[in-house]
mmCIF file of C-alpha atoms in Angstrom:
data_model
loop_
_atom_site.group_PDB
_atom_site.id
_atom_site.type_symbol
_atom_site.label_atom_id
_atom_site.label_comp_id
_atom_site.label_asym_id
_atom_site.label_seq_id
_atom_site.Cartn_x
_atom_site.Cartn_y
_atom_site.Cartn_z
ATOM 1 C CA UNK A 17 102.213 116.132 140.966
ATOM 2 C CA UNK A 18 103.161 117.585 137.643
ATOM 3 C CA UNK A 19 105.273 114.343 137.748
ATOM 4 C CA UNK A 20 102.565 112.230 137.308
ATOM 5 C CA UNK A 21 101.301 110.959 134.669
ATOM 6 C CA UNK A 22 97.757 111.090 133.488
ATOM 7 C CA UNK A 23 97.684 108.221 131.258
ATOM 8 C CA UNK A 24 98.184 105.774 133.928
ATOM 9 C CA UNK A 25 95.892 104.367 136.736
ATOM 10 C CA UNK A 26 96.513 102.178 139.629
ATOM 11 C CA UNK A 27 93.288 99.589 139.802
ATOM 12 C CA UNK A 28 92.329 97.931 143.358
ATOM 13 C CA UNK A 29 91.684 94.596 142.127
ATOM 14 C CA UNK A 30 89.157 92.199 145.017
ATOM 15 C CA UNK A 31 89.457 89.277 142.670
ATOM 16 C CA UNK A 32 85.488 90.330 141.788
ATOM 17 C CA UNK A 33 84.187 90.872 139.043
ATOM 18 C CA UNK A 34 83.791 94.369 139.154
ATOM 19 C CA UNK A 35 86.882 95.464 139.532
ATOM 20 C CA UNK A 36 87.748 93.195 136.574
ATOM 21 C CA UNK A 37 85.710 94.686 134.115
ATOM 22 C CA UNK A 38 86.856 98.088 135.395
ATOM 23 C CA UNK A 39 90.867 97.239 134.159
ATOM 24 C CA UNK A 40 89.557 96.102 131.211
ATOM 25 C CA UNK A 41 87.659 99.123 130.569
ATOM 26 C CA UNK A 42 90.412 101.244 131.887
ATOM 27 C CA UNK A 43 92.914 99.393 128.856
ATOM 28 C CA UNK A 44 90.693 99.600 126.311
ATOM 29 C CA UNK A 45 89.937 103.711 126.955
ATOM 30 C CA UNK A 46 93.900 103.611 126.236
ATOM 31 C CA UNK A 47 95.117 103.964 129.862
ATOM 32 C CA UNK A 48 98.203 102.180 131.202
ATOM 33 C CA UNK A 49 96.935 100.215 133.384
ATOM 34 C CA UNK A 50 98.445 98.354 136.658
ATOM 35 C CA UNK A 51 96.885 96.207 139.166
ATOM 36 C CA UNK A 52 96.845 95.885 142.888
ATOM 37 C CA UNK A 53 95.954 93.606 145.279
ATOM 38 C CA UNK A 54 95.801 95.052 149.280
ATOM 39 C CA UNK A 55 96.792 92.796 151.172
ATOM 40 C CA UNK A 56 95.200 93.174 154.562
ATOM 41 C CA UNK A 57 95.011 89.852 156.312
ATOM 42 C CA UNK A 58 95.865 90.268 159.586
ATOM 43 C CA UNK A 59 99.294 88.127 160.653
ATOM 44 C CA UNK A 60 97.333 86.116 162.596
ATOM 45 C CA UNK A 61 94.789 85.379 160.357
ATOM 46 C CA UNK A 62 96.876 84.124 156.990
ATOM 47 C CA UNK A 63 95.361 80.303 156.622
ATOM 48 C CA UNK A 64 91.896 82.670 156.608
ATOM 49 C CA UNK A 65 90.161 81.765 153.335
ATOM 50 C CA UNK A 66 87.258 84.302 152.545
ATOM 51 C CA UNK A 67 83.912 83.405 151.849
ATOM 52 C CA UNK A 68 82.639 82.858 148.799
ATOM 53 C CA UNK A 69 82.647 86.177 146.734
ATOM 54 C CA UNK A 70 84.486 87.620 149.407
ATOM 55 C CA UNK A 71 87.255 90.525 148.916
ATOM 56 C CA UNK A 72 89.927 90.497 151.753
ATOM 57 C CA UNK A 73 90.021 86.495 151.842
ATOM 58 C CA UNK A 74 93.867 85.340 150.276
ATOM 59 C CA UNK A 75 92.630 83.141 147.324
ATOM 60 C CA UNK A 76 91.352 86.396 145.647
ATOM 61 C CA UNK A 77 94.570 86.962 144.828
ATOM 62 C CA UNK A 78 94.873 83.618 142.511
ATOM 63 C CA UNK A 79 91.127 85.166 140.823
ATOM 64 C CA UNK A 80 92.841 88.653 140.500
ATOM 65 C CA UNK A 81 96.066 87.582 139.005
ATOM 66 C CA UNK A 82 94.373 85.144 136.476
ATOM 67 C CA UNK A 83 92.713 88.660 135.352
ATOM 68 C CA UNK A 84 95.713 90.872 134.838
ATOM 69 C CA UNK A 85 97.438 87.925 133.116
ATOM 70 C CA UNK A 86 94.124 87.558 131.075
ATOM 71 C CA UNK A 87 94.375 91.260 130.336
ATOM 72 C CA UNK A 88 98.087 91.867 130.059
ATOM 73 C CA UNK A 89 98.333 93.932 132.931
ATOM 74 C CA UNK A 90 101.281 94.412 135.551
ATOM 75 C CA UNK A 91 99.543 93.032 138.616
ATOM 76 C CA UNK A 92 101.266 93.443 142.244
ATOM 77 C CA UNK A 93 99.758 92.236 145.743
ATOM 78 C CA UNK A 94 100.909 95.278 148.583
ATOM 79 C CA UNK A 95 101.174 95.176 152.043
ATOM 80 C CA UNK A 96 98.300 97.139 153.777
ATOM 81 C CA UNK A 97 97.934 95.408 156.900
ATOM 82 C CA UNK A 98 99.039 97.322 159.407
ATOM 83 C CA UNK A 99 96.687 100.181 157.891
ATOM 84 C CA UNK A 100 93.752 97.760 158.042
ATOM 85 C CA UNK A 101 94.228 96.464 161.322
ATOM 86 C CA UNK A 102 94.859 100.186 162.705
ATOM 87 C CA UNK A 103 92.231 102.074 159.924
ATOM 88 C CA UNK A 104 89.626 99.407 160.039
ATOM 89 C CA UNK A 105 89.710 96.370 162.650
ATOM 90 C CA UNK A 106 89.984 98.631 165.671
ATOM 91 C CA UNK A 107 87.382 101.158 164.489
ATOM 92 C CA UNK A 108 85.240 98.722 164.291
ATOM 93 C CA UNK A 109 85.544 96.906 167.429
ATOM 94 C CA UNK A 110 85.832 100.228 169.169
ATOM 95 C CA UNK A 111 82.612 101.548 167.815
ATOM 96 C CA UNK A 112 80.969 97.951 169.116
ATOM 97 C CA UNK A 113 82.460 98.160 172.693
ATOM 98 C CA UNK A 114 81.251 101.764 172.529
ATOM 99 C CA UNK A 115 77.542 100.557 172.193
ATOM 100 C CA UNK A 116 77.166 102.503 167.964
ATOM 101 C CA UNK A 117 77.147 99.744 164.894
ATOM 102 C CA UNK A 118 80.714 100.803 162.121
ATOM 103 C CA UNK A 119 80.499 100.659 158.455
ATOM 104 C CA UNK A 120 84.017 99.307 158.076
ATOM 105 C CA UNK A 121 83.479 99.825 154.536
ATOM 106 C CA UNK A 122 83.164 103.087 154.603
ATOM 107 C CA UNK A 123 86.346 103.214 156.581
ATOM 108 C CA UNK A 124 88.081 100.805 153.745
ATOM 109 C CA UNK A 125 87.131 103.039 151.485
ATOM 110 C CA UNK A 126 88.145 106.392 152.925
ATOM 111 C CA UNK A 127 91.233 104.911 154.102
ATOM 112 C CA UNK A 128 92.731 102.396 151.983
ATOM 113 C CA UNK A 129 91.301 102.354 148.836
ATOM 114 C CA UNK A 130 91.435 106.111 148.319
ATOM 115 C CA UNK A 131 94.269 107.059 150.628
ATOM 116 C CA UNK A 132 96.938 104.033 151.137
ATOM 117 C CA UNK A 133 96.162 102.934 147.771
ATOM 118 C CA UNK A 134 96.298 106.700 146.196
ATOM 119 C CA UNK A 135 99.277 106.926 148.048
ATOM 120 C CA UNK A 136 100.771 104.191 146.145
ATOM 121 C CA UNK A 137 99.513 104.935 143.266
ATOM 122 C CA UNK A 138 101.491 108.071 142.806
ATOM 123 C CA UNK A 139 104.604 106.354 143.874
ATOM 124 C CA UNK A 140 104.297 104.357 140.506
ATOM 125 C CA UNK A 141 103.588 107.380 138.786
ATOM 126 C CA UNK A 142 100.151 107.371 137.866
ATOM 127 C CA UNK A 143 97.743 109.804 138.550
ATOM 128 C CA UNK A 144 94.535 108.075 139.176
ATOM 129 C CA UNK A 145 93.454 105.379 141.255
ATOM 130 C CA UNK A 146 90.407 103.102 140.381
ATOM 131 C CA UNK A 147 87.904 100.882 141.458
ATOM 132 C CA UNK A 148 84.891 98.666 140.691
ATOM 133 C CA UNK A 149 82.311 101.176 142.678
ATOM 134 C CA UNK A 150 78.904 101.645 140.713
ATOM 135 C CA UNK A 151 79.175 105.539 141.004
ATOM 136 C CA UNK A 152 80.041 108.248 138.354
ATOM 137 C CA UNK A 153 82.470 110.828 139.102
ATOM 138 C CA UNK A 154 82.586 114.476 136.531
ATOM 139 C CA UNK A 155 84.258 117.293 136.367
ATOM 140 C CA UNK A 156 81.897 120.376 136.435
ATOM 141 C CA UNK A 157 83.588 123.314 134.881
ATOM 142 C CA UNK A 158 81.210 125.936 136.814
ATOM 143 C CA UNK A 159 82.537 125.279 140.488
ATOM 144 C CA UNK A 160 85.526 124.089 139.325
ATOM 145 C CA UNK A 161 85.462 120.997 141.188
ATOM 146 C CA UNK A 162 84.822 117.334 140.950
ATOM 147 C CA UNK A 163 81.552 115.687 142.089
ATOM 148 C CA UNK A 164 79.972 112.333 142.447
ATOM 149 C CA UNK A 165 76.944 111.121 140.736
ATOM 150 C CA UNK A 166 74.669 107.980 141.650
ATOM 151 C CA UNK A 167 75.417 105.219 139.672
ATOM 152 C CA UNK A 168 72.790 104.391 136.058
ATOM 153 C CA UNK A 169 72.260 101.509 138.012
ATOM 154 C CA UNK A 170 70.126 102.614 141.259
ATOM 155 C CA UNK A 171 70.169 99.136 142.579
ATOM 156 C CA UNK A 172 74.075 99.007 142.388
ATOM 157 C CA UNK A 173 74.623 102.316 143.361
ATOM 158 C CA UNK A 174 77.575 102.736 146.318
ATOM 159 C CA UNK A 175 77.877 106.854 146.701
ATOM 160 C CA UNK A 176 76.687 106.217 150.214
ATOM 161 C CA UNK A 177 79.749 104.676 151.185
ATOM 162 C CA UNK A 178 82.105 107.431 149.396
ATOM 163 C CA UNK A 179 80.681 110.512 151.188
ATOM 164 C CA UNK A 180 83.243 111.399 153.456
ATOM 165 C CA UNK A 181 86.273 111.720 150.477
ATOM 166 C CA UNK A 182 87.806 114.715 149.899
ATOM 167 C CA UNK A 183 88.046 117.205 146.541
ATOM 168 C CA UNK A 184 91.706 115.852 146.535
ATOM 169 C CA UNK A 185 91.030 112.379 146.488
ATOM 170 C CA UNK A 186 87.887 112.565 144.701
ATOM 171 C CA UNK A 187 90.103 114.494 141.136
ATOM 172 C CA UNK A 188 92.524 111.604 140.977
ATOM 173 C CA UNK A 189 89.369 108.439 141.422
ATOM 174 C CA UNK A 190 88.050 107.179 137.844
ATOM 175 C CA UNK A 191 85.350 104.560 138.593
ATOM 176 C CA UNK A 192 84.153 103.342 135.369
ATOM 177 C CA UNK A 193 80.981 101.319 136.207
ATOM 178 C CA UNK A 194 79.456 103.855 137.054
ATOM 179 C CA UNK A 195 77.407 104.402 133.356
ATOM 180 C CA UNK A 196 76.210 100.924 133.577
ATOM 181 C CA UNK A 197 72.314 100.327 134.072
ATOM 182 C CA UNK A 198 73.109 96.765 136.038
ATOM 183 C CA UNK A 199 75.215 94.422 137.220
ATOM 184 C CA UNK A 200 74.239 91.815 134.363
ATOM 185 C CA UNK A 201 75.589 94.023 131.834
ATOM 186 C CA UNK A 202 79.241 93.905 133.932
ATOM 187 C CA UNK A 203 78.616 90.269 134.001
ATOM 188 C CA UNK A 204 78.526 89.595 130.315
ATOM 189 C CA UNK A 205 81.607 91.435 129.758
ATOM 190 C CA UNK A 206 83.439 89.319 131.535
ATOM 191 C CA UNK A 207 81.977 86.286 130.174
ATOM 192 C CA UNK A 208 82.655 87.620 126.766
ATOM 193 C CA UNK A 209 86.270 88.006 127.624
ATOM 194 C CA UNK A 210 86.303 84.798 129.593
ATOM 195 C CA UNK A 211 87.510 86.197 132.697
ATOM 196 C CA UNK A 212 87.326 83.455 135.512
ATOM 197 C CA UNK A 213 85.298 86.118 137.673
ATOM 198 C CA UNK A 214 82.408 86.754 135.403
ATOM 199 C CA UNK A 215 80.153 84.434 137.527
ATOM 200 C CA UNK A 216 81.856 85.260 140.762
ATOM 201 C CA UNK A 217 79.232 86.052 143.858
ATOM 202 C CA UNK A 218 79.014 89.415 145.446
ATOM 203 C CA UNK A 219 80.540 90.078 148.372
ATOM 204 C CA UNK A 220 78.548 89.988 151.456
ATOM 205 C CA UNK A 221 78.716 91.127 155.204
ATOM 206 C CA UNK A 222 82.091 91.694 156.495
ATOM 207 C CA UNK A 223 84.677 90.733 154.734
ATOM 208 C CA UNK A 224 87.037 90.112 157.797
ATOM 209 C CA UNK A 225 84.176 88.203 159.824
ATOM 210 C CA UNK A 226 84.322 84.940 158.489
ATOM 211 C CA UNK A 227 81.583 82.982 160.220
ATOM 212 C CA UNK A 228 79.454 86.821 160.760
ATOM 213 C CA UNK A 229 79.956 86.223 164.417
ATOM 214 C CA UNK A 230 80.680 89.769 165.762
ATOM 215 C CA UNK A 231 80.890 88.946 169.334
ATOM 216 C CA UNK A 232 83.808 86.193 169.001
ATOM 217 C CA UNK A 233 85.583 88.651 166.682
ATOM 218 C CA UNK A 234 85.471 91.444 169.075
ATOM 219 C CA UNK A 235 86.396 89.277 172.304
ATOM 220 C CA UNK A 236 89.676 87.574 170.207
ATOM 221 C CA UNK A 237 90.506 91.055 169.419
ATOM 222 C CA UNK A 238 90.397 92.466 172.630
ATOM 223 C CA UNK A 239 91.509 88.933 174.276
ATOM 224 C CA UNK A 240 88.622 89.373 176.825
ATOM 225 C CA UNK A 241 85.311 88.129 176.972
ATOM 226 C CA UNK A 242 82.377 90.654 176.504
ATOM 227 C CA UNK A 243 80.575 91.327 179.602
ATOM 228 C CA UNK A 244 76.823 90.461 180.062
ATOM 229 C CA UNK A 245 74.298 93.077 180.825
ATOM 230 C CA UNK A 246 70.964 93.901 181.590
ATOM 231 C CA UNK A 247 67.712 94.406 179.094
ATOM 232 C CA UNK A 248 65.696 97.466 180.648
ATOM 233 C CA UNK A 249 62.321 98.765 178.947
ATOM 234 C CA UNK A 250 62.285 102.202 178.550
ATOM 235 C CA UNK A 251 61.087 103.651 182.087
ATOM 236 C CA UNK A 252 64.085 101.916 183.077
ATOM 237 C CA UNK A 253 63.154 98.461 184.310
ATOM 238 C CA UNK A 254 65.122 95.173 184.501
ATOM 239 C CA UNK A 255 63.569 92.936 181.843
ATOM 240 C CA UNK A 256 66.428 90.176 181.668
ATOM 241 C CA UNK A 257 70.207 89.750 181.070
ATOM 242 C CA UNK A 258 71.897 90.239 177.869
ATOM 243 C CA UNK A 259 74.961 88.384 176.468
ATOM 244 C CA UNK A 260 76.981 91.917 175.595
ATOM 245 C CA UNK A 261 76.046 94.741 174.079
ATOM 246 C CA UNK A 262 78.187 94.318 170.710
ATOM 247 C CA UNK A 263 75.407 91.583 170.034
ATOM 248 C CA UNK A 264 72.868 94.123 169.348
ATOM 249 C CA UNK A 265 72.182 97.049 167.070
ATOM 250 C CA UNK A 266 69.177 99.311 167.340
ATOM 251 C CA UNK A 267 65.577 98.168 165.521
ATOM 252 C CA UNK A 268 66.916 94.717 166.113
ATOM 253 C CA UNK A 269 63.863 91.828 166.829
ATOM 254 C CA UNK A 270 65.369 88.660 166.078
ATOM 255 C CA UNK A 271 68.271 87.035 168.400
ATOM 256 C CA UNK A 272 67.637 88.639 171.336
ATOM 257 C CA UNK A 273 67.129 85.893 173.971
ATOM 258 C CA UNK A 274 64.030 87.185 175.554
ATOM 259 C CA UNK A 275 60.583 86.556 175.768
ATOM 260 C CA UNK A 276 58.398 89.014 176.785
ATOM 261 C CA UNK A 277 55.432 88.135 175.183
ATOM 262 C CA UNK A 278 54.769 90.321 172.436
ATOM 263 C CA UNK A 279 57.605 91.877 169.339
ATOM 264 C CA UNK A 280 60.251 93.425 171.111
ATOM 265 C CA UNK A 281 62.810 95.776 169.502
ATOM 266 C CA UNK A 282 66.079 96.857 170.271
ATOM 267 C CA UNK A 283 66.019 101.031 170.932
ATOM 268 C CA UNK A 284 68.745 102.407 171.858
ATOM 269 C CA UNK A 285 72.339 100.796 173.563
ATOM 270 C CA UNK A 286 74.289 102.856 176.665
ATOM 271 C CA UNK A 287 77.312 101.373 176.922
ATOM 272 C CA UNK A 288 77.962 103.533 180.028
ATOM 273 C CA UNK A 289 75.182 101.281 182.158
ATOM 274 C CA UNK A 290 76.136 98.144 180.040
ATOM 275 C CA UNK A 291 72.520 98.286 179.054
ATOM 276 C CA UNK A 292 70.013 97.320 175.860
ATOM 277 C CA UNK A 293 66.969 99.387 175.679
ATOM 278 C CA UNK A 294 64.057 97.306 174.796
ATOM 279 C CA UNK A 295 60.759 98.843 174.061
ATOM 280 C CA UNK A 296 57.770 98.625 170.518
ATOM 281 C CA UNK A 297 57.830 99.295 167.478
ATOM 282 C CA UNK A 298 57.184 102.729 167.883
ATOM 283 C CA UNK A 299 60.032 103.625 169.745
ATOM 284 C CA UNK A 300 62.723 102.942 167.276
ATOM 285 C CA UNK A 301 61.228 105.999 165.186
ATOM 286 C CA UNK A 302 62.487 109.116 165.269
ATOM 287 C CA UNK A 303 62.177 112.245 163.426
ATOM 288 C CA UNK A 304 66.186 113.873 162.969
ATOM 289 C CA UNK A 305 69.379 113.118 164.599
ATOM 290 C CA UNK A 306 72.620 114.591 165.560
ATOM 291 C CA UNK A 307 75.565 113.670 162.761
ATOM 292 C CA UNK A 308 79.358 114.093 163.615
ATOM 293 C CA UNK A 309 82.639 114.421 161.788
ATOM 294 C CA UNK A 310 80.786 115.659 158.574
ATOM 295 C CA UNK A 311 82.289 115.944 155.339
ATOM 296 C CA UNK A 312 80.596 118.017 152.253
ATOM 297 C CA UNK A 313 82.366 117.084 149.163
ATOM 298 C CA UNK A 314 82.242 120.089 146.981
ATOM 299 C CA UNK A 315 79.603 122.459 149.100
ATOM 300 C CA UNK A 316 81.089 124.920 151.312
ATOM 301 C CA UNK A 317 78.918 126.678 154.050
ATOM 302 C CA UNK A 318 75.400 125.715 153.753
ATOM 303 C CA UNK A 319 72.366 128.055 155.188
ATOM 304 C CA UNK A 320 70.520 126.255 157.544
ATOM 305 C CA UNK A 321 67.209 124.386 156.367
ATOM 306 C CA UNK A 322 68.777 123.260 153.466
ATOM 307 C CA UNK A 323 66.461 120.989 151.894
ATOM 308 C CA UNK A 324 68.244 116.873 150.991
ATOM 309 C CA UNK A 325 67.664 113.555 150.794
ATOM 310 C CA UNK A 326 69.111 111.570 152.812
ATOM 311 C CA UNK A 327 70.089 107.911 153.599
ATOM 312 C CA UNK A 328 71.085 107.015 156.778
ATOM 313 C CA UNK A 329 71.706 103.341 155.563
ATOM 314 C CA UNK A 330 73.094 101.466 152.589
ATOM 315 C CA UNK A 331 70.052 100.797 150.187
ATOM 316 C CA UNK A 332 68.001 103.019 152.116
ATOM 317 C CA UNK A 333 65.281 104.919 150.303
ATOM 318 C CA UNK A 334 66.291 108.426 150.503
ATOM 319 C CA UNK A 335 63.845 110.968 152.789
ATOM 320 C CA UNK A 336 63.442 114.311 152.674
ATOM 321 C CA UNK A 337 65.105 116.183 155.143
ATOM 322 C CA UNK A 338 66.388 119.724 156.183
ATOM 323 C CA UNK A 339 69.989 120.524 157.646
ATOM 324 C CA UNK A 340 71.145 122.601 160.604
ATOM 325 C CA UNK A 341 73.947 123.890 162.047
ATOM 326 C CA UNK A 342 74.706 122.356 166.087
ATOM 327 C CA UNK A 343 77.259 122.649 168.225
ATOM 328 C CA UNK A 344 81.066 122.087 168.069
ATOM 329 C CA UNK A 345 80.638 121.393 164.201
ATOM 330 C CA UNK A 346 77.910 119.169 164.711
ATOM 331 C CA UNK A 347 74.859 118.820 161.802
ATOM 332 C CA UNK A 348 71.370 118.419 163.220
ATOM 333 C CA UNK A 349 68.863 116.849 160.338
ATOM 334 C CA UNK A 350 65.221 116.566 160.841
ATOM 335 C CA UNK A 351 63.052 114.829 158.547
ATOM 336 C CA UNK A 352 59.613 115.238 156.821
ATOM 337 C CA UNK A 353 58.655 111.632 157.963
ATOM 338 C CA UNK A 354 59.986 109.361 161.317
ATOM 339 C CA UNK A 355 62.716 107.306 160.444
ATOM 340 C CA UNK A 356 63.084 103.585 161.859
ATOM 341 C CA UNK A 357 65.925 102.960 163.778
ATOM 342 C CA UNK A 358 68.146 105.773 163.152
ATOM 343 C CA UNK A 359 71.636 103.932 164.392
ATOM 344 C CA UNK A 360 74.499 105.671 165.934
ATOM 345 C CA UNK A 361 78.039 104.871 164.454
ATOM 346 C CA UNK A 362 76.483 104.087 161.325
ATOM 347 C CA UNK A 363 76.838 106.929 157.830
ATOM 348 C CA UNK A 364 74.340 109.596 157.115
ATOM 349 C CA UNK A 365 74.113 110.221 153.252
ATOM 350 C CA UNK A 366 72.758 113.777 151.923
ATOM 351 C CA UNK A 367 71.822 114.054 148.291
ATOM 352 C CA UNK A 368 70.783 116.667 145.502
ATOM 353 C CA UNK A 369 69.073 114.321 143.322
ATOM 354 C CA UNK A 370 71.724 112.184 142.098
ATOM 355 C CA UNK A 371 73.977 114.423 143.426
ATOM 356 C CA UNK A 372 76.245 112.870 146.411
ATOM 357 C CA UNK A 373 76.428 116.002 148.726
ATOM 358 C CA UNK A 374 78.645 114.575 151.129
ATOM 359 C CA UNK A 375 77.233 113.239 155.051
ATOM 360 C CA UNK A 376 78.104 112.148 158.546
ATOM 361 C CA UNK A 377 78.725 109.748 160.809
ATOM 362 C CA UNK A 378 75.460 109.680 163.273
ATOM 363 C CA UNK A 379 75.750 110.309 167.124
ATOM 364 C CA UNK A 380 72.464 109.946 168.378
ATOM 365 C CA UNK A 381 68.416 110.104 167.129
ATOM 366 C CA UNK A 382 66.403 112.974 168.385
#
């Protein structure tokens, strides 16, 4: 490490406009700056052009170079698919067949962006890595340890999806949107420096889902078609046949191919039966949950009943909530108020105020 230098950062560039404000922040705060572009199409996938505002799609790269040329920046496209496919695709269409809804994202992030691309970064010498996240990360000199702040702009903000990196990772990250109260203000930088992204869309849904049809992913990935089902309520009873349980996620109403009459909601999948659990309203609200494979940034051992907030999905209002110790490493939370479909597979979030605390992947509501 003492090789590296800490003058120079590696930058993840999407081809977006946030990460192309962040290089040009980076250059003028006097760093040596050096682009990258991950290149994580799949093999068969390379005449795959991404949606609009998309981030994985291959004509990013054309947006992204036109960028570092703009900004006189070393720009280099890397190989990262066999990561992605491994890190990211198969998570996710494991999680599916295994009846819990992925945040790939959170996945990308944990494992690309912040340990491919760190990885990487180093080789080149530098000793940060950066991105376009809305987040703020400080030193604080009291614990000795770096920490992660919600972003000025609380309708930007993207801690929840950087919980589960490590004090390792987290020392060598510089996001530099973070002090920004919106994304406008990003925005007019780049149209003040004429960058072809500055009107650039966001991203949306999954960037390696190009038509957002889950199920057709899922059965070219596994080369098998995804076995129908049964809908039972919840005593049990057949209500009607489902089209495959990677079709559904909990608290869903819309697209279920029943009618029974009144709102109907999705409330919990067993992929062990092959079953959806149908039932009202009510029943998708629960009051904790069981969270797995936890990851506390800078705390070490908490005491149980330690009072959060928590998210348990993006853009979530935070709730007050308490933390426990369970089982086999396992964090039991239990909130002040019932919480509408609580989702197993998807990220837990626990906060301190603006503080990002660190969270969990969720196993099941209770």
């Amino acid at each position: 490490m003492e090789s590296l230098d800490k003058k120079r950062v590696v930058i993840g560039m999407s081809g977006g406009v946030d990460s192309s404000v962040a290089a040009y922040l980076l250059k003028k705060q006097g760093y040596d700056v050096i682009g990258i572009m991950m290149n994580v199409w799949p093999e068969k996938g390379e005449d795959f052009q991404e949606k609009e505002g998309g981030c994985c799609g291959l004509s990013a790269v054309d947006d992204a170079r036109r960028v570092a040329n703009k900004l006189d920046i070393p720009f280099y496209v890397v190989n990262f698919k066999e990561a992605f496919e491994k890190k990211v695709i198969d998570y996710f269409v494991d999680e599916y067949m295994n009846g819990r809804t992925p945040n790939p994202c959170i996945a990308c992030n944990k494992y690309l962006k912040f340990e491919e691309l760190l990885k990487k970064a180093h080789q080149l010498g530098a000793y940060y890595v950066a991105t376009g996240h809305y987040a703020k990360i400080q030193y604080d000199e009291t614990i000795d340890k770096s920490i992660i702040r919600k972003s000025n702009s609380i309708k930007k903000d993207q801690t929840y999806a950087l919980y589960n990196l490590t004090q390792n990772q987290v020392r060598h990250i510089l996001m530099p949107l973070g002090e920004f109260s919106s994304k406008e203000e990003v925005r007019k930088i780049a149209m003040d420096l004429g960058l072809d992204t500055a009107a650039k869309p966001d991203s949306q849904e999954i960037c390696f889902v190009e038509d957002d049809n889950y199920g057709r992913f899922i059965e070219e990935e596994r080369g098998e078609e995804i076995k129908k089902g049964k809908f039972v309520d919840i005593d049990g009873n057949i209500l009607g046949e489902h089209k495959g349980i990677v079709h559904y996620t909990i608290g869903q109403r819309k697209g279920l191919g029943i009618a029974l009459g009144k709102p109907t909601y999705v409330v919990r999948i067993d992929p062990i039966k092959n079953e959806v659990v149908l039932g009202d309203n009510k029943d998708v609200f629960n009051m904790g949950l069981i969270a797995e494979n936890v990851n506390f940034i800078h705390l070490g051992k908490f005491v149980d009943g330690l009072e959060v907030e928590c998210q348990i999905r993006y853009n979530s209002k935070p709730s007050k909530a308490k933390l426990y110790h369970y089982s086999n490493g396992l964090i039991k939370v239990l909130f002040e108020e019932g919480q509408r479909a609580i989702t197993p597979g998807q990220a837990v979030v626990f906060y301190d105020g603006d503080l990002l605390l660190g969270g969990g992947t969720i196993t099941k509501a209770i």
